[in-house]
CSV table of C-alpha atoms in Angstrom, one decimal:
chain,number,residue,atom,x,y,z
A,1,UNK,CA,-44.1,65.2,18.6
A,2,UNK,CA,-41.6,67.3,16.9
A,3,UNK,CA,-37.8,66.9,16.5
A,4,UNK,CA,-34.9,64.7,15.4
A,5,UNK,CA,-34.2,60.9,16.2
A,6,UNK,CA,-30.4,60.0,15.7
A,7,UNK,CA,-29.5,56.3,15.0
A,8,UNK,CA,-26.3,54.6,16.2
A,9,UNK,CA,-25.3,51.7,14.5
A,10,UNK,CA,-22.6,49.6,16.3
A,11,UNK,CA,-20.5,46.7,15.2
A,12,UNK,CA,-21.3,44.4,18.2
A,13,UNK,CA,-24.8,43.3,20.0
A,14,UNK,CA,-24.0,45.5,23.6
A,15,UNK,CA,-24.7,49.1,21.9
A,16,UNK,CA,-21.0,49.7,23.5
A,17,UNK,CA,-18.1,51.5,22.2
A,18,UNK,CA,-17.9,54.4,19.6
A,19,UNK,CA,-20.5,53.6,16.8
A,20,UNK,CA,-20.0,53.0,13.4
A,21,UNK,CA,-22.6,55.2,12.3
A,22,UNK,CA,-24.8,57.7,13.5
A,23,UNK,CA,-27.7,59.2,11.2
A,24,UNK,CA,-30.2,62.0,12.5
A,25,UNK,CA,-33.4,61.5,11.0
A,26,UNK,CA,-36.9,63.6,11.5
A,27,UNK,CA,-38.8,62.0,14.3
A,28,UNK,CA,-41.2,59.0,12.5
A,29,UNK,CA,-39.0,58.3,10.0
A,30,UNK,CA,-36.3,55.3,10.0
A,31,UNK,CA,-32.6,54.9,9.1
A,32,UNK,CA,-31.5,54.4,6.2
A,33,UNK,CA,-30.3,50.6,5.3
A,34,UNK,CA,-27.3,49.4,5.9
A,35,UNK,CA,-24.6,47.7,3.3
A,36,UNK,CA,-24.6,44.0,2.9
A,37,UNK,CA,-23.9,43.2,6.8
A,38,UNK,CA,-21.0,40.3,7.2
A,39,UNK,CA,-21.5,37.7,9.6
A,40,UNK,CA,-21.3,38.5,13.1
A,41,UNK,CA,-23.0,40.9,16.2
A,42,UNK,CA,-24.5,44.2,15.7
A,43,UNK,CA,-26.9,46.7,17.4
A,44,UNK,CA,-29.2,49.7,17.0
A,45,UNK,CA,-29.5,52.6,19.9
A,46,UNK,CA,-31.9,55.4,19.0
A,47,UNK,CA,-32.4,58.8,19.9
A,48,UNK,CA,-34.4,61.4,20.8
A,49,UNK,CA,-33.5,65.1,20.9
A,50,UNK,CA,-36.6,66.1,22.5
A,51,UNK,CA,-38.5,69.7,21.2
A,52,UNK,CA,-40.5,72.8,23.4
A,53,UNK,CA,-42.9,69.9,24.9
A,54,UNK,CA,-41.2,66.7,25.6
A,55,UNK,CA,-37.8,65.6,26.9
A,56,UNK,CA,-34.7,64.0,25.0
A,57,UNK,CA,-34.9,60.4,25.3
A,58,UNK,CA,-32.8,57.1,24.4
A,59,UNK,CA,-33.8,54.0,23.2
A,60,UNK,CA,-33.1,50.1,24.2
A,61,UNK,CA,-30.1,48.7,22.7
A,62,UNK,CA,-31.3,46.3,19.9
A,63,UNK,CA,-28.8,43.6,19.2
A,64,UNK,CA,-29.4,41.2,16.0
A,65,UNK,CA,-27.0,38.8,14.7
A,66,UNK,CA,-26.5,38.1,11.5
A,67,UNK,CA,-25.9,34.1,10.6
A,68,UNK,CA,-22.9,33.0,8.8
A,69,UNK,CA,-24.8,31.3,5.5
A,70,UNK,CA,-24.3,27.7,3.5
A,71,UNK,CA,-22.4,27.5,0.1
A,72,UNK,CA,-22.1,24.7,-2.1
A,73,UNK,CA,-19.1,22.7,-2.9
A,74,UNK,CA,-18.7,20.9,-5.9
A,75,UNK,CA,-15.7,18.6,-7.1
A,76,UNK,CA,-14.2,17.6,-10.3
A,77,UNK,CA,-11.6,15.0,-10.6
A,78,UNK,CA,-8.5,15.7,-12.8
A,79,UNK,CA,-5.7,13.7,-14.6
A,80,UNK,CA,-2.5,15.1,-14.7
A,81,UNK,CA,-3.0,16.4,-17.7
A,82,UNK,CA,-6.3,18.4,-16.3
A,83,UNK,CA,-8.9,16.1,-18.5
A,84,UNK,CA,-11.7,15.8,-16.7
A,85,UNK,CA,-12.5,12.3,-15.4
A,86,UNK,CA,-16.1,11.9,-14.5
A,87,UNK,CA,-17.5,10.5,-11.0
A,88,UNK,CA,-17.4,6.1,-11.5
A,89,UNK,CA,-15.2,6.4,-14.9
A,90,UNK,CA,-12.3,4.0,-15.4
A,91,UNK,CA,-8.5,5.4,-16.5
A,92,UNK,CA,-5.6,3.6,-17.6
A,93,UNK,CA,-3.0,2.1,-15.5
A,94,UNK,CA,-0.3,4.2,-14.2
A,95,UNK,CA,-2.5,7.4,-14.5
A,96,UNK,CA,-2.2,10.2,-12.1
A,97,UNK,CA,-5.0,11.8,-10.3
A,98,UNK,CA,-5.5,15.3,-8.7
A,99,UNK,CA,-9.4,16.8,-7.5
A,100,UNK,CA,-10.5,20.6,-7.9
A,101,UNK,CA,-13.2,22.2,-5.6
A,102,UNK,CA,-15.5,25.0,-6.4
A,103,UNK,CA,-17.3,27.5,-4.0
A,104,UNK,CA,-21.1,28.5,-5.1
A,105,UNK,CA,-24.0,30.2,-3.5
A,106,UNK,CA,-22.0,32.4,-1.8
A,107,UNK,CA,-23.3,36.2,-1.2
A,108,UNK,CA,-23.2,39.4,-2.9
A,109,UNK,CA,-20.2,41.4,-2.4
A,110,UNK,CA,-19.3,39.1,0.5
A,111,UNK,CA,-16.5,36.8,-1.1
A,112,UNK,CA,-15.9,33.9,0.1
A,113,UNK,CA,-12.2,32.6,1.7
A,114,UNK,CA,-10.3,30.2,3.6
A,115,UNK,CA,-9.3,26.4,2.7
A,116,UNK,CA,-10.5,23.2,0.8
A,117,UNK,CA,-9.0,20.5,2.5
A,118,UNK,CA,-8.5,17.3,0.1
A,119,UNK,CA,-8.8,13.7,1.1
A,120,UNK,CA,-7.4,10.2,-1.1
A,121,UNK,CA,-8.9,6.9,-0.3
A,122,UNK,CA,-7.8,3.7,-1.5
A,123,UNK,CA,-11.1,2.7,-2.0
A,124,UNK,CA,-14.1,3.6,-3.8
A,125,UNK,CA,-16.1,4.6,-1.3
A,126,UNK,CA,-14.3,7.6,0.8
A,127,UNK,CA,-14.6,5.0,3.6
A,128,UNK,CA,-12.0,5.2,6.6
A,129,UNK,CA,-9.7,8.2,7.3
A,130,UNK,CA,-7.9,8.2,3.8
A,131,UNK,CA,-4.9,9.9,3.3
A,132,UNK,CA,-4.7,14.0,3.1
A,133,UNK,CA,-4.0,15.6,-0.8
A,134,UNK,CA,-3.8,19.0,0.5
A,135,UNK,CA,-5.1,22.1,2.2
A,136,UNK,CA,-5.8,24.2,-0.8
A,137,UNK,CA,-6.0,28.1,-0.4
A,138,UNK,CA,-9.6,29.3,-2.1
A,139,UNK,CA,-8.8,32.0,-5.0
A,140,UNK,CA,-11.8,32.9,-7.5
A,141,UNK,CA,-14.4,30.4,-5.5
A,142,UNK,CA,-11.7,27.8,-7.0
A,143,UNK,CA,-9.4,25.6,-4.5
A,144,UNK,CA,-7.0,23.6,-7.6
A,145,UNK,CA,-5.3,21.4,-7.7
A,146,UNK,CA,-5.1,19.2,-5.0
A,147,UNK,CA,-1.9,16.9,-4.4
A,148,UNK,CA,-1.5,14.8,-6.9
A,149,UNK,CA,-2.0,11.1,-6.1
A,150,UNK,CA,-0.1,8.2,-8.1
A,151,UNK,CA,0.6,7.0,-11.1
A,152,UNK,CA,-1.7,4.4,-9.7
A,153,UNK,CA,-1.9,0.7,-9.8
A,154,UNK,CA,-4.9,-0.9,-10.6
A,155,UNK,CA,-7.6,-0.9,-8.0
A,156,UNK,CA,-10.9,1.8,-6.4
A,157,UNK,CA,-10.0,4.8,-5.2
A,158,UNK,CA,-11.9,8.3,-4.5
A,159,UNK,CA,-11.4,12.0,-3.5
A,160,UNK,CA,-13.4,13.9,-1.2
A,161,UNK,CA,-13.2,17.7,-0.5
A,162,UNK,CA,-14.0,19.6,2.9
A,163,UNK,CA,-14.3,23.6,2.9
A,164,UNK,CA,-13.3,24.8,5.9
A,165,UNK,CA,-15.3,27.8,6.3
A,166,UNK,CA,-14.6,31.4,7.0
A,167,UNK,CA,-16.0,34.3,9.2
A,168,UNK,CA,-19.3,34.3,6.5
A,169,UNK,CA,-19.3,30.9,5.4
A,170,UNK,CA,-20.1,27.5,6.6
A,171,UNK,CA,-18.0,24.5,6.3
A,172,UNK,CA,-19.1,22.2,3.8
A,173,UNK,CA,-18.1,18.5,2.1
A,174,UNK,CA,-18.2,17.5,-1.0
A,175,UNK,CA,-19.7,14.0,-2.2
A,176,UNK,CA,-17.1,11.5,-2.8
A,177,UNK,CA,-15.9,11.0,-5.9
A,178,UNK,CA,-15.1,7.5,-6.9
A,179,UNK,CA,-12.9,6.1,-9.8
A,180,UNK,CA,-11.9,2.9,-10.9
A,181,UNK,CA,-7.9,2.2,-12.5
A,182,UNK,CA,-8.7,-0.4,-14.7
A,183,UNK,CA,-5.9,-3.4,-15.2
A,184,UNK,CA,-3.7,-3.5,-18.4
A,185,UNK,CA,-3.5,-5.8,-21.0
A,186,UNK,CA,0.2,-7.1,-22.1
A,187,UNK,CA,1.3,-8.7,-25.2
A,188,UNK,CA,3.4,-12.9,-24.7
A,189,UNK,CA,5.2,-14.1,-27.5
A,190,UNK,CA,6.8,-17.4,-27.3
A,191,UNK,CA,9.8,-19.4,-28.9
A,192,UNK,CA,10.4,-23.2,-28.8
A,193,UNK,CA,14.0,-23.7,-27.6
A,194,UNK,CA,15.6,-26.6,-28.1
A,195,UNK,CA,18.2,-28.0,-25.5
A,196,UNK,CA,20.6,-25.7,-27.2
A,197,UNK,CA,18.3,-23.0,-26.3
A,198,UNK,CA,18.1,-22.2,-30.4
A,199,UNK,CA,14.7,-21.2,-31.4
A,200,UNK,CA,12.7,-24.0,-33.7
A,201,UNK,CA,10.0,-24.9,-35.6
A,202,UNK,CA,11.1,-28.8,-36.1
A,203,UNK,CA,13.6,-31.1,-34.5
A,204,UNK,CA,15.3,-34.7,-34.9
A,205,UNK,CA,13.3,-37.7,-33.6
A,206,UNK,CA,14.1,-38.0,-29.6
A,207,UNK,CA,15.0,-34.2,-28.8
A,208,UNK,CA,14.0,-32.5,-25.6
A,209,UNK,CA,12.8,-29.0,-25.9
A,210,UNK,CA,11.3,-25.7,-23.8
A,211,UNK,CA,9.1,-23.2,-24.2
A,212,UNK,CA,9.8,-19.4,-23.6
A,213,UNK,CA,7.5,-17.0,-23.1
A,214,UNK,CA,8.9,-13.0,-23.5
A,215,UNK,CA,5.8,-10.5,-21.8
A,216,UNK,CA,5.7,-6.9,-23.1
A,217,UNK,CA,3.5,-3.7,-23.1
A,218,UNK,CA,4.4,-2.8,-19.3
A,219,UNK,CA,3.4,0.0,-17.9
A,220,UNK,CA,5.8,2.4,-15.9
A,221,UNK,CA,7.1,0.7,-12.8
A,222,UNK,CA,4.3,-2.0,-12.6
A,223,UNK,CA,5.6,-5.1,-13.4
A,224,UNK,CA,3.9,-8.5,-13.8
A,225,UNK,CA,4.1,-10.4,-10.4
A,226,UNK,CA,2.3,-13.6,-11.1
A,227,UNK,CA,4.5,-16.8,-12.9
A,228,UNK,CA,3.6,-17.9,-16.7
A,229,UNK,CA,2.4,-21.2,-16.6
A,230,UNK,CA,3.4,-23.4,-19.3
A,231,UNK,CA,1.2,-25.8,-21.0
A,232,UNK,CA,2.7,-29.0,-23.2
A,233,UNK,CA,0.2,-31.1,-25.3
């Protein structure tokens, strides 16, 4: 057999419509590859142009699909003041919190896209439905920052991320991040009043006097909610 074989390439999995490519090969040989395909539907249709002893002749359509593929999603929790805070790590009182999500594993020349959607729980264990920090645009594989979340009283909380996928890319979560905000210490000085409410270090025989107690070392707008107990020996 003699002749030419002409390959059609087309951008769904029917063979229909105008082709995206056509390439006219000898007869035996194949087609040249394509570029890095994106996800989605695609055929082949060949050819043949016959020659002095056989007829022209066309090919099946061959549709394959090519699968959108898995990426990895990692997270990084932030303070305001973008130090990094690692996973199960205590921060101060009052300290504000915001997560950043990173896109890997993704394919040559096929960038990835879409949203990171953030989620922060009031626990430490991303249980429940948690409250949303964000639908975060991805730019450079990096979807930062989310919402930031606090200043924060003292208590568990976490962070978890969900990519939302895109025409070539699965979705994907992150694992939950947890953090603790650890309780503050504060600072009570005391005075001995007497009935005058003058402070003292001595009084007469038969006076009557009170303690005060003066708390400091407060942080932001979390004030002290249980009473001082006084003790008299």
């Amino acid at each position: 057999i003699t002749g030419d074989v002409t390959y059609h390439f087309f951008g769904n999995g029917t063979c229909s419509g105008t082709p995206q490519s056509n390439e006219t090969v000898d007869v035996g040989d194949e087609s040249s590859a394509t570029s890095a395909l994106a996800a989605g539907s695609y055929s082949y249709k060949a050819e043949y142009g016959g020659d002095d002893n056989y007829n022209s002749s066309t090919g099946v359509c061959e549709p394959f699909t090519i699968n959108k593929a898995p990426i990895d999603l990692s997270t990084e929790l932030h303070k305001s003041n973008e130090d990094v805070v690692n996973v199960g790590d205590s921060v101060p009182l009052g300290t504000s919190m915001h997560d950043k999500a990173t896109a890997s594993g993704t394919v040559d020349s096929l960038p990835i896209s879409g949203t990171v959607s953030f989620t922060f729980f009031g626990n430490g264990t991303c249980a429940g439905e948690g409250a949303s920090a964000g639908n975060i645009n991805l730019v450079s594989d990096f979807a930062h920052p989310s919402n930031t979340q606090g200043p924060l009283a003292a208590g568990n909380y976490s962070f978890k991320a969900h990519y939302n996928g895109d025409s070539n890319y699965n979705q994907k979560d992150s694992a939950c991040e947890n953090f603790t905000v650890s309780k503050s210490d504060l600072s009570v000085s005391t005075q001995i009043h007497n009935s005058n409410h003058d402070e003292i270090t001595s009084a007469a025989l038969g006076s009557t006097v009170h303690d005060r107690a003066v708390v400091t070392g407060t942080v932001g707008t979390f004030n002290p909610t249980n009473p001082i107990v006084f003790t008299f020996f």
